[in-house]
Coordinates of C-alpha atoms and ligand atoms in Angstrom, one line a residue:
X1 CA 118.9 119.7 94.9
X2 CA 120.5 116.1 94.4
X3 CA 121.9 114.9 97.5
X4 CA 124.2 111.5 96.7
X5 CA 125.1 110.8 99.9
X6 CA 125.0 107.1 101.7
X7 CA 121.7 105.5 101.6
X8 CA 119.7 106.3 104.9
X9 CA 122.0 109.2 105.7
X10 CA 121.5 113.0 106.1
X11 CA 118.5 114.0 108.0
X12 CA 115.9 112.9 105.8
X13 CA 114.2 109.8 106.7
X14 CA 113.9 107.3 104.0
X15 CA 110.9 108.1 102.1
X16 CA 109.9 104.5 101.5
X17 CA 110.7 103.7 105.4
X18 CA 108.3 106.7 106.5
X19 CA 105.6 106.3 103.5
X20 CA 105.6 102.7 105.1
X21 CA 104.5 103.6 108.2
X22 CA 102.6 106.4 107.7
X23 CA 100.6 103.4 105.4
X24 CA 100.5 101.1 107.6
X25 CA 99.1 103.7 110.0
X26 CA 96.4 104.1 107.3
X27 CA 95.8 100.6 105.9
X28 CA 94.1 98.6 108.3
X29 CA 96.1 95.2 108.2
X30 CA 93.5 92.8 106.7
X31 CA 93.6 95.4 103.6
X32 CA 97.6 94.9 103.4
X33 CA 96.7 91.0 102.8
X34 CA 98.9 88.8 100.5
X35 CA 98.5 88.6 96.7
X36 CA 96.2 84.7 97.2
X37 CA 94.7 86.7 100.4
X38 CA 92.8 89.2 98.0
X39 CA 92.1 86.9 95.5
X40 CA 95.0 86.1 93.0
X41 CA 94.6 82.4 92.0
X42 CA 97.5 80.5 91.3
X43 CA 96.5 79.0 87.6
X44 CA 96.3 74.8 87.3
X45 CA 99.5 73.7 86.0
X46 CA 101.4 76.7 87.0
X47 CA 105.0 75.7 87.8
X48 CA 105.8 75.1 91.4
X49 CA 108.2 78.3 91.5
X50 CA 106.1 80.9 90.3
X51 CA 105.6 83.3 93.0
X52 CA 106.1 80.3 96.0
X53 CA 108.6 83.4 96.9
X54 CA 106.7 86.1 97.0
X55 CA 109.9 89.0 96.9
X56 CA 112.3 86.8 94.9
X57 CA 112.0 89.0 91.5
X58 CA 112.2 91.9 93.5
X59 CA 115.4 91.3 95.4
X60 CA 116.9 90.7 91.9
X61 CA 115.3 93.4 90.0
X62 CA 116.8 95.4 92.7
X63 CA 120.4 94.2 91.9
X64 CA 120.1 94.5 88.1
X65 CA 121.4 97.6 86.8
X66 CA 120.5 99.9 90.3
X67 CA 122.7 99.3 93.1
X68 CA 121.4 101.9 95.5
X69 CA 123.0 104.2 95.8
X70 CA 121.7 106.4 98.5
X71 CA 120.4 109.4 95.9
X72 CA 118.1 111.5 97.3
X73 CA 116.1 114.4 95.1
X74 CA 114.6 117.1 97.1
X75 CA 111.8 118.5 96.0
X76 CA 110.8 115.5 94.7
X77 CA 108.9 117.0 92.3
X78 CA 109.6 120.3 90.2
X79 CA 106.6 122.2 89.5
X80 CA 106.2 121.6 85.2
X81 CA 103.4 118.9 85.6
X82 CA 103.6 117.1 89.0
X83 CA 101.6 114.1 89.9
X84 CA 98.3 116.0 90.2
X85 CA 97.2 116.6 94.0
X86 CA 93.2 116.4 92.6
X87 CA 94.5 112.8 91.0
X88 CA 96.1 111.8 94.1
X89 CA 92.7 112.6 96.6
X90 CA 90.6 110.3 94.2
X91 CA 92.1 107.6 95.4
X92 CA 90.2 106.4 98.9
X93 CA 92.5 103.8 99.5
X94 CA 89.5 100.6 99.2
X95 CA 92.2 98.5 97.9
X96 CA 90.0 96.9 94.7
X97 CA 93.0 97.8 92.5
X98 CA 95.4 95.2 94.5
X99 CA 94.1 92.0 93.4
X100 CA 94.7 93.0 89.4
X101 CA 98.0 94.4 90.0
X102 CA 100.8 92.2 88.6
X103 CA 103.4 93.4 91.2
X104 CA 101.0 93.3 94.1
X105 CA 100.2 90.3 92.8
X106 CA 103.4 89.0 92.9
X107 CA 105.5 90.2 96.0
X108 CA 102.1 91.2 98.5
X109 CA 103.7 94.5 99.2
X110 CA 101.7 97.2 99.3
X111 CA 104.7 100.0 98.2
X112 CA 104.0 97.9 94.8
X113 CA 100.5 98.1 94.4
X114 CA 98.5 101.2 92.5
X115 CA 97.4 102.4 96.3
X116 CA 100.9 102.3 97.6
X117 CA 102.7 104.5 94.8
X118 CA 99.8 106.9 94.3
X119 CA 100.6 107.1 98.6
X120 CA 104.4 107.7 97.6
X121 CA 103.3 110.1 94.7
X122 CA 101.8 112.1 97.7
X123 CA 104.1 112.3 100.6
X124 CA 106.5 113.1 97.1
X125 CA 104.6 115.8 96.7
X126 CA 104.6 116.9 100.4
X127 CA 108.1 117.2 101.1
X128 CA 109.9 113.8 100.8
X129 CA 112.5 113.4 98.4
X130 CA 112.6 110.8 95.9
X131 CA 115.1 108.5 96.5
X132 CA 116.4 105.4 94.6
X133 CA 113.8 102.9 97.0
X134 CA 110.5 105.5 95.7
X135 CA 112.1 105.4 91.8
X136 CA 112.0 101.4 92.2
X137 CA 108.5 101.6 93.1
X138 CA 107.4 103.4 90.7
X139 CA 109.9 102.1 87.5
X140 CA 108.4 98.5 88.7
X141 CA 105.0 99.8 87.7
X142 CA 104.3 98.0 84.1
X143 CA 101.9 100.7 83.1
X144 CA 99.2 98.3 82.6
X145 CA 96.6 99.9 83.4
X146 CA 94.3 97.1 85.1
X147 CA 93.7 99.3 88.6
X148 CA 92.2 102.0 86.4
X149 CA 89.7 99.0 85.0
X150 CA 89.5 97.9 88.2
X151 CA 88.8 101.3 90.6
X152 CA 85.6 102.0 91.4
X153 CA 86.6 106.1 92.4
X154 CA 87.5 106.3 88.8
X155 CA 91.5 107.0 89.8
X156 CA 93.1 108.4 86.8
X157 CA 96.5 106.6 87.4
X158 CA 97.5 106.9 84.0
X159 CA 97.6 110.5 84.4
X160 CA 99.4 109.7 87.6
X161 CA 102.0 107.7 86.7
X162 CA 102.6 109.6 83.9
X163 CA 103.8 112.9 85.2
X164 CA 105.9 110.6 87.8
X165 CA 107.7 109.1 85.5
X166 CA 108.7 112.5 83.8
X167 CA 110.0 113.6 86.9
X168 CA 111.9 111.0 87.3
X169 CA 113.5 111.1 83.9
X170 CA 114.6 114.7 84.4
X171 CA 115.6 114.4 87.8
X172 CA 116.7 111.2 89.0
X173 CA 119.8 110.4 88.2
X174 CA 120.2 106.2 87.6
X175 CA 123.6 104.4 87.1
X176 CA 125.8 104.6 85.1
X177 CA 124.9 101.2 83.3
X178 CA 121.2 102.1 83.8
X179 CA 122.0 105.4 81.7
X180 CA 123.7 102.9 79.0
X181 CA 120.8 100.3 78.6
X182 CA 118.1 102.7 78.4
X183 CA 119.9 105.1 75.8
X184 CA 120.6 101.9 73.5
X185 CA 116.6 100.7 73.6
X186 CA 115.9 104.6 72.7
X187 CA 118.8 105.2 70.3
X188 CA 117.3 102.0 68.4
X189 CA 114.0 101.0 69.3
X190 CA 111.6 103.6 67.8
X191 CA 113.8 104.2 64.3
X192 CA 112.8 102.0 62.1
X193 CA 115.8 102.6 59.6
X194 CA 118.3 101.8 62.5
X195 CA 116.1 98.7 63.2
X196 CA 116.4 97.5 59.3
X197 CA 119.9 97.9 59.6
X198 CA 120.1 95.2 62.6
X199 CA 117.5 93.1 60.6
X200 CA 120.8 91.5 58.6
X201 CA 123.2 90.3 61.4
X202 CA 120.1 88.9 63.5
X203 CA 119.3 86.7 60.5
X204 CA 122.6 85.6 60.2
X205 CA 122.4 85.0 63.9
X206 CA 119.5 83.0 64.1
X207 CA 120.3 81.4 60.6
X208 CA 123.8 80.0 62.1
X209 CA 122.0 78.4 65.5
X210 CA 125.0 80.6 67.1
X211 CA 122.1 81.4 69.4
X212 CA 120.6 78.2 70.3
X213 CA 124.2 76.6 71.2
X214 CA 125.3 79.5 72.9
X215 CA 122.2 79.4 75.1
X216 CA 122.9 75.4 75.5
X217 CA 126.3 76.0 76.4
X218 CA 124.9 78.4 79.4
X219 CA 126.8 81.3 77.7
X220 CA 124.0 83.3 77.3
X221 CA 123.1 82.9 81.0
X222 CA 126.7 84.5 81.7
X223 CA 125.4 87.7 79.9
X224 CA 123.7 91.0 82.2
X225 CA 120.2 90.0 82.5
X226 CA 119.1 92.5 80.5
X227 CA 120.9 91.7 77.4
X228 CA 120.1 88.4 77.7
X229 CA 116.3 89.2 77.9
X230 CA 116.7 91.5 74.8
X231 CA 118.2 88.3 72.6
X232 CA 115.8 85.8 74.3
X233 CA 113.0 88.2 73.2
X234 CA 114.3 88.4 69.9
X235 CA 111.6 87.9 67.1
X236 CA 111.9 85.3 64.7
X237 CA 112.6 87.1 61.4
X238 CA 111.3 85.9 58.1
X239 CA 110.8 88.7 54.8
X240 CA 110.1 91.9 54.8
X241 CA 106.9 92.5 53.4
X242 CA 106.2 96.2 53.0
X243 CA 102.8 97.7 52.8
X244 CA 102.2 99.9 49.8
X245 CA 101.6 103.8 50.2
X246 CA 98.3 103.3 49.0
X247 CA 96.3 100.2 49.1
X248 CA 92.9 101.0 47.6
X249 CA 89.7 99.6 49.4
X250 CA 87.6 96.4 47.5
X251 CA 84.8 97.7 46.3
X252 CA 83.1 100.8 46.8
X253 CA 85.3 103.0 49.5
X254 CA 83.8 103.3 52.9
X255 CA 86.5 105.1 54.6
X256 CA 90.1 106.5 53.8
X257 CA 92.1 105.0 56.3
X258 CA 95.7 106.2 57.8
X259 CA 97.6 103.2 58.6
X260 CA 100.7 103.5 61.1
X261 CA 102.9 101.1 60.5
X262 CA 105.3 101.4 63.7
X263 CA 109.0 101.2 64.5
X264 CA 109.3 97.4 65.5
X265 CA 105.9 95.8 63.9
X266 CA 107.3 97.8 60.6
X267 CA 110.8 95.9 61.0
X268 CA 110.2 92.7 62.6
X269 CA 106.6 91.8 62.1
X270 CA 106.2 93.3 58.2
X271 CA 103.5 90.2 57.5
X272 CA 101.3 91.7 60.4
X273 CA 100.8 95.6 58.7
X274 CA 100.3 93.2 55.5
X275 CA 97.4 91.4 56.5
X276 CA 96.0 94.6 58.3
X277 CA 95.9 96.6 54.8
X278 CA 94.5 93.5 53.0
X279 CA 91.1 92.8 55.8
X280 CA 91.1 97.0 55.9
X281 CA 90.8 97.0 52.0
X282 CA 88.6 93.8 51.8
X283 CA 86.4 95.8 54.0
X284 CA 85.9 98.8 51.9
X285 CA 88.9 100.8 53.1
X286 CA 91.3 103.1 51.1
X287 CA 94.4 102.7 53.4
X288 CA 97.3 105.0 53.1
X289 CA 100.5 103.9 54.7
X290 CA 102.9 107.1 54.7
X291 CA 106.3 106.3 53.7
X292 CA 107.7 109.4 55.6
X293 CA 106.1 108.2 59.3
X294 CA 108.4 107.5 62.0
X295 CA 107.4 105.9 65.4
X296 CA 104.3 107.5 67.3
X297 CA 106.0 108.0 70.5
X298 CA 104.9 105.6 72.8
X299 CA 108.0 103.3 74.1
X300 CA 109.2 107.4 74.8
X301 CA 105.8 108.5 76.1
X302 CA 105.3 105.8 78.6
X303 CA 109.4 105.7 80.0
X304 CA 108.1 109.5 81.3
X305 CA 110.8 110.5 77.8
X306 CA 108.7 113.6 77.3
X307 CA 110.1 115.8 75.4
X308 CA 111.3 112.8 72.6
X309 CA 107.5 111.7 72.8
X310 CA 106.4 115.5 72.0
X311 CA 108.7 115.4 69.0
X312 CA 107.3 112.1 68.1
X313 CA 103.9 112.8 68.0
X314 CA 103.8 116.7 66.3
X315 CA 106.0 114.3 63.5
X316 CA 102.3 112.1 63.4
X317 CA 99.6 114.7 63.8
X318 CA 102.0 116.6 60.8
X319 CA 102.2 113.0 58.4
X320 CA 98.4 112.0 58.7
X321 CA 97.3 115.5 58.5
X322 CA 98.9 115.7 55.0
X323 CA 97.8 112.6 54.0
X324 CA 94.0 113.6 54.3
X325 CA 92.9 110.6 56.1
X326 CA 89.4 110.1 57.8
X327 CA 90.6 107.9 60.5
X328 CA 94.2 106.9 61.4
X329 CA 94.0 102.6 62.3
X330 CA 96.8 100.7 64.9
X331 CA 97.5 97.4 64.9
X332 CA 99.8 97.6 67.8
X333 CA 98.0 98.3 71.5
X334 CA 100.6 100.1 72.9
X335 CA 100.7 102.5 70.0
X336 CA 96.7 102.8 69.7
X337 CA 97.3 103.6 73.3
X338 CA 99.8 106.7 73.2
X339 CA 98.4 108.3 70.2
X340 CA 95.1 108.7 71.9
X341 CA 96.8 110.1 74.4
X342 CA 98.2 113.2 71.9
X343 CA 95.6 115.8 73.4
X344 CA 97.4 115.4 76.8
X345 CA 100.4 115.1 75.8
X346 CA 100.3 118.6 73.8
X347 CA 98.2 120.5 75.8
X348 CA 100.6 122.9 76.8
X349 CA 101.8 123.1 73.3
X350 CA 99.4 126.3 71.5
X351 CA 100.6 125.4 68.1
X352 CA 99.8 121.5 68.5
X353 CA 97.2 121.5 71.5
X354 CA 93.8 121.5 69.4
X355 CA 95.4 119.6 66.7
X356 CA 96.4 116.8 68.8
X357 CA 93.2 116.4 70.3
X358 CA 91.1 116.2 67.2
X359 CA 94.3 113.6 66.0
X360 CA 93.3 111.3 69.0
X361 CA 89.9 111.6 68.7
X362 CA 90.6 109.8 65.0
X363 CA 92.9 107.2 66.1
X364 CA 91.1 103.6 65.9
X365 CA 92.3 100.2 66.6
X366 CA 91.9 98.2 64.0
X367 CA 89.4 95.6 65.3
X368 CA 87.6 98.6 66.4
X369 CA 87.2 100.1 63.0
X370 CA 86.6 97.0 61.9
X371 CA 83.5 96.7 64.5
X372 CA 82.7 99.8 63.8
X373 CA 82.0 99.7 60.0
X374 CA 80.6 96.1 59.9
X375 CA 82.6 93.2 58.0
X376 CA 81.6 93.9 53.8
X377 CA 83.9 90.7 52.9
X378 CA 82.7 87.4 53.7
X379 CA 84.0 85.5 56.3
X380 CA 85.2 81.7 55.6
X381 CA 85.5 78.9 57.7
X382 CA 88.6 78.8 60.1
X383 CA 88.1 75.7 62.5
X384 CA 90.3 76.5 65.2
X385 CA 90.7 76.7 69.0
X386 CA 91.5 79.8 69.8
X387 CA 92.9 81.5 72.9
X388 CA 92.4 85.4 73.0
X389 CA 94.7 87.3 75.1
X390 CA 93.7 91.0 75.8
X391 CA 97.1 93.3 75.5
X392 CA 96.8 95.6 78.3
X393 CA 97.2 98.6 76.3
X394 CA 93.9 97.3 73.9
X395 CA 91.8 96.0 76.9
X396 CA 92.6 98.4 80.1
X397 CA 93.7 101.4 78.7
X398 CA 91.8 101.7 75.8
X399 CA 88.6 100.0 77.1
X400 CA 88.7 97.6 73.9
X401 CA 87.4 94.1 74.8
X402 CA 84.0 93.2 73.3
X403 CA 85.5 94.1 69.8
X404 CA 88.1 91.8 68.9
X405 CA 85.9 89.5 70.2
X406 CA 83.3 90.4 68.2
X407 CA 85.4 90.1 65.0
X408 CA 86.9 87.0 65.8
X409 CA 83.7 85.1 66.7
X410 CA 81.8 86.6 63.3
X411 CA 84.5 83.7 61.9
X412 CA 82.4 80.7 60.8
X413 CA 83.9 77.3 63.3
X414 CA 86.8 79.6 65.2
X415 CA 86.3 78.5 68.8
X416 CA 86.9 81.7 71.2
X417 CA 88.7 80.6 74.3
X418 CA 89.1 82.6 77.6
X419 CA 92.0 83.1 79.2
X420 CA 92.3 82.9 83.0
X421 CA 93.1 86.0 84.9
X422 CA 92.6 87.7 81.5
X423 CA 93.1 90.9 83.2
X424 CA 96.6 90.5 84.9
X425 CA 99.5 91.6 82.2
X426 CA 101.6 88.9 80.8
X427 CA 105.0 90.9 82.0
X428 CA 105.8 92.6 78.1
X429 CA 104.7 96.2 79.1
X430 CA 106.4 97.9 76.5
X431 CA 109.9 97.9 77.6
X432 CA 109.2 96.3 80.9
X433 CA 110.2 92.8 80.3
X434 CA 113.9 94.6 79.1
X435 CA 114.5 97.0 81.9
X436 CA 112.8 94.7 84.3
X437 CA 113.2 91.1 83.5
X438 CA 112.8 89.1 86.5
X439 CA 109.1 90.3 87.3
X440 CA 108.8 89.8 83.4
X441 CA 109.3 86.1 83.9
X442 CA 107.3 85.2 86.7
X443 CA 104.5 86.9 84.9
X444 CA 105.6 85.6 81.6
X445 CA 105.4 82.1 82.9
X446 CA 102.2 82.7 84.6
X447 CA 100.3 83.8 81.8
X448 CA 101.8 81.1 79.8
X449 CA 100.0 78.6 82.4
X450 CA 96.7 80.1 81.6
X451 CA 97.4 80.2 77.7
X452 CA 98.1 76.3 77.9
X453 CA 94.9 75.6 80.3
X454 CA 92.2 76.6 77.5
X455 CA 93.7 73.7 75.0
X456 CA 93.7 75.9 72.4
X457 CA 95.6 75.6 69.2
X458 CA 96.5 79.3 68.5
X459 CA 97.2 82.1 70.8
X460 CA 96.0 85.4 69.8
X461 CA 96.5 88.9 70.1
X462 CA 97.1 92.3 69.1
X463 CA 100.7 93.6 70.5
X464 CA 103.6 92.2 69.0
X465 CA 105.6 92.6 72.2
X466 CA 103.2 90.1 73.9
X467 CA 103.5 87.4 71.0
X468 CA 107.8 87.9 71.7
X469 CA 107.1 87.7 75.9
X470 CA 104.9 85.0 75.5
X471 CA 106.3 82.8 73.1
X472 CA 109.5 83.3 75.4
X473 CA 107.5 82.3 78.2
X474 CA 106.4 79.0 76.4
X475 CA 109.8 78.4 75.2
X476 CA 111.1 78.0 79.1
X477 CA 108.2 75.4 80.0
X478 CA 109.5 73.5 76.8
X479 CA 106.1 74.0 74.8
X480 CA 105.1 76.1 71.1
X481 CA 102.3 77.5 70.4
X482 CA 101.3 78.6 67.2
X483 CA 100.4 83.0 67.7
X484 CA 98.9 85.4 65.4
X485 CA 98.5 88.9 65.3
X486 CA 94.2 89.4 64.9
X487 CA 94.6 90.7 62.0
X488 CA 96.8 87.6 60.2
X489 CA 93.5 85.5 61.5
X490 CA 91.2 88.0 59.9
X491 CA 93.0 88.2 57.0
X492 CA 93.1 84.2 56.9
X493 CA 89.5 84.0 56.9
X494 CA 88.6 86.6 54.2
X495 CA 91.1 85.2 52.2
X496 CA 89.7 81.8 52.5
X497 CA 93.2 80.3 53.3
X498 CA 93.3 76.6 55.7
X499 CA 94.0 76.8 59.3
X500 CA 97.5 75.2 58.7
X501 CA 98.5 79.0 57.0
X502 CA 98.3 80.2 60.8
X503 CA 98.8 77.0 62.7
X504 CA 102.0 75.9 61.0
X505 CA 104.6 78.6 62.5
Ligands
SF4_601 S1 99.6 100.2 86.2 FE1 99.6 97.9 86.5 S2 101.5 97.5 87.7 FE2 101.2 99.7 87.8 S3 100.1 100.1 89.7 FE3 98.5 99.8 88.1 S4 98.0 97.6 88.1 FE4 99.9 97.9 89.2
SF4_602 S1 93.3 103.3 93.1 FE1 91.1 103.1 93.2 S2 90.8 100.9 93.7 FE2 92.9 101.4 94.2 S3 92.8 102.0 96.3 FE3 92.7 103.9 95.2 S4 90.4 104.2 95.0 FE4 90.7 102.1 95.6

């Protein structure tokens, strides 16, 4: 039943208003501390704004797109794949998630930290409804992933989350103009032939500086602030540089390697699946790019857009499967991240369910195949500072932190450099910093802080929606930063090519 009446009205109490106090019953009040309280440091150098008002982001987010509208959605939950009530009781409430949680981090409020929306996922499931305060919560979640690195009852909020959000996409009904932002970013976003058609006008967009004297006349700022995130985010667009179907391995072949070359990395960052297939073949790799792939599902998969991720991945499993593969590499975090997730994601599925699972078991990330089978190409000299940022897909969902590391540091003079609060996210998320682009800033500019504090030359890492956020990020404090994609400094170094190749973008 969808009830739109006025907020607060009817005889349900406001979920969020009773969750409140039924958790502050249960959270004693030194646990519901501020962000600096429990132990978020506020970087040297960081700008004076970011987070001196703890709430700010979220009194906009809550403006952008969502008026509230007083929906309420009782049950809150239907009963195909509900936030699981085993899940939910792992969690003991010790509160060593909150200090690694970018929202908890930023506003202090415990509705906005992993604890808090696992409580609301809970009272959801006992009777509440969900109304538009719970589907903030939850939709101002990034999916990040760091409370699962960082709880000790080993809380699967992945899990969690996930089956939230596909309740919410099937029952809550957003705005109007929410409706119409988020059916543009999946009616484009994860076809890549749609995306090469957009490739054209953007260049001529950034060619004529339209752009950058739009945004110095301010007329950018007069844009919704979600379209004006999407064209700040916009990547810089040079050739395309496809990879071949098949790229055959240097030397004697170790492996045959499927290669997925994704929706947006495929379109806008073609040099990045180039360098991957060059250090995969220069390390005894046969590496088969299918022409026939399509996107693996994840910007779907982690919106809670089930059924489209479903599709998605039986398209994969179906592509790799035919193409005989022994392991199937990412180069993108967030992908790796979904595609290892197939087994769940079909388990109800008897034609796909055993297929999928055996498909995630193969999926790799590249610097973990790379780890994995040893470097067989020598490595030359690249003397460079650099500062390695873990994409929160590689590093907490995925568990992957030692190996990048590891295949960066076999470089002869590359100087690895640490970045401070490593495991808070830098605000991309997938389609986070789009749908929610005020939090996206403050963490944008946050991270950006720490990048600039290890005085390194190049920022690293292994998401191409990271690089966009924070070059962005840089961009506002008036700064570049040469970035590359792990790979392009792999391939660098096997190629033998100077450090200006990567440091002069
Ligand atoms: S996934 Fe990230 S943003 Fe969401 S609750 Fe966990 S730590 Fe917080
Ligand atoms: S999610 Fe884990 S770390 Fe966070 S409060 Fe629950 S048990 Fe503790």
């Amino acid at each position: 039943m969808t009830d739109n009446g006025p907020a607060g009205s009817g005889s349900h109490p406001s979920p969020s208003d009773g969750a409140r106090e039924a958790q502050e019953s249960r959270v004693p009040a030194h646990e519901r501390a501020s962000a600096t309280q429990v132990g978020a440091r506020g970087p040297e150098g960081l700008p004076d704004e970011v987070g001196a008002e703890p709430g700010q982001a979220d009194r906009a987010t809550e403006g952008t797109g969502r008026p509230e509208a007083g929906v309420a959605v009782l049950p809150a939950f239907d009963d195909h794949h509900p936030p699981e009530q085993e899940l939910i009781d792992d969690c003991v409430h010790c509160g060593f998630c909150l200090p690694t949680c970018p929202t908890y981090v930023l506003w202090g409020e415990e509705m906005d930290s992993p604890r808090g929306r696992i409580y609301l996922m809970e009272i959801g499931r006992q009777g509440e409804p969900m109304n538009d305060e719970m589907v903030r919560h939850f939709d101002q979640c990034l999916g990040c992933m760091a409370c699962v690195t960082a709880c000790p009852s080993g809380v699967q909020y992945g899990k969690l989350i996930e089956a939230t959000r596909q309740q919410v996409e099937r029952r809550y009904p957003r705005s109007r103009r929410d409706r119409a932002f988020r059916a543009l970013v999946f009616r484009l976003f994860p076809y890549p032939r749609r995306l090469r058609l957009l490739r054209g006008p953007l260049r001529l967009y950034q060619r004529s500086r339209v752009g950058t004297l739009a945004r110095r006349a301010g007329l950018l700022d007069r844009l919704p602030k979600r379209l004006s995130a999407m064209e700040r985010l916009m990547p810089d667009l040079g050739r395309l540089e496809p990879v071949p179907e098949v790229t055959p391995a240097d030397g004697p072949r170790r492996r045959r390697v499927g290669m997925l070359t994704g929706c947006i990395q495929r379109v806008f960052f073609p040099e990045v699946n180039a360098a991957t297939a060059r250090v995969l073949a220069a390390d005894g790799c046969e590496v088969v790019a299918p022409a026939g792939q399509g996107c693996c599902g994840a910007l779907s998969l982690h919106a809670g857009r089930e059924a489209e991720a479903q599709a998605f991945a039986r398209a994969a499993i179906e592509t790799f499967e035919a193409a005989g593969v022994d392991q199937v590499v990412v180069n993108a975090a967030g992908c790796g991240s979904a595609m290892k997730e197939y087994g769940h994601l079909l388990r109800d599925d008897p034609a796909y369910a055993d297929r999928a699972k055996a498909f995630s078991d193969q999926v790799r990330d590249l610097s973990e195949l790379l780890v994995e089978l040893g470097p067989a190409a020598p490595r030359h000299p690249l003397p460079i500072k650099v500062a390695w940022h873990d994409a929160c897909h590689l590093g907490h969902a995925q568990g992957i932190r030692a190996q990048p590391r590891t295949a960066l540091r076999a470089i002869p003079g590359l100087d690895l450099r640490e970045i401070a609060e490593s495991e808070i996210c830098c605000g991309s998320a997938g389609i986070y910093n789009l749908v929610e682009p005020e939090p996206a800033t403050e963490l944008g500019d946050r991270k950006a802080a720490n990048v600039l504090a290890t005085g390194a030359d190049l920022l690293v890492t292994s998401n191409p929606g990271c690089l966009l956020q924070l070059r962005n990020a840089l961009e506002r404090r008036g700064r570049h930063l040469p970035m590359a994609h792990v790979a392009e400094v792999l391939d660098a170094s096997v190629r033998g090519a100077q450090p200006g190749s990567l440091l002069d973008r």
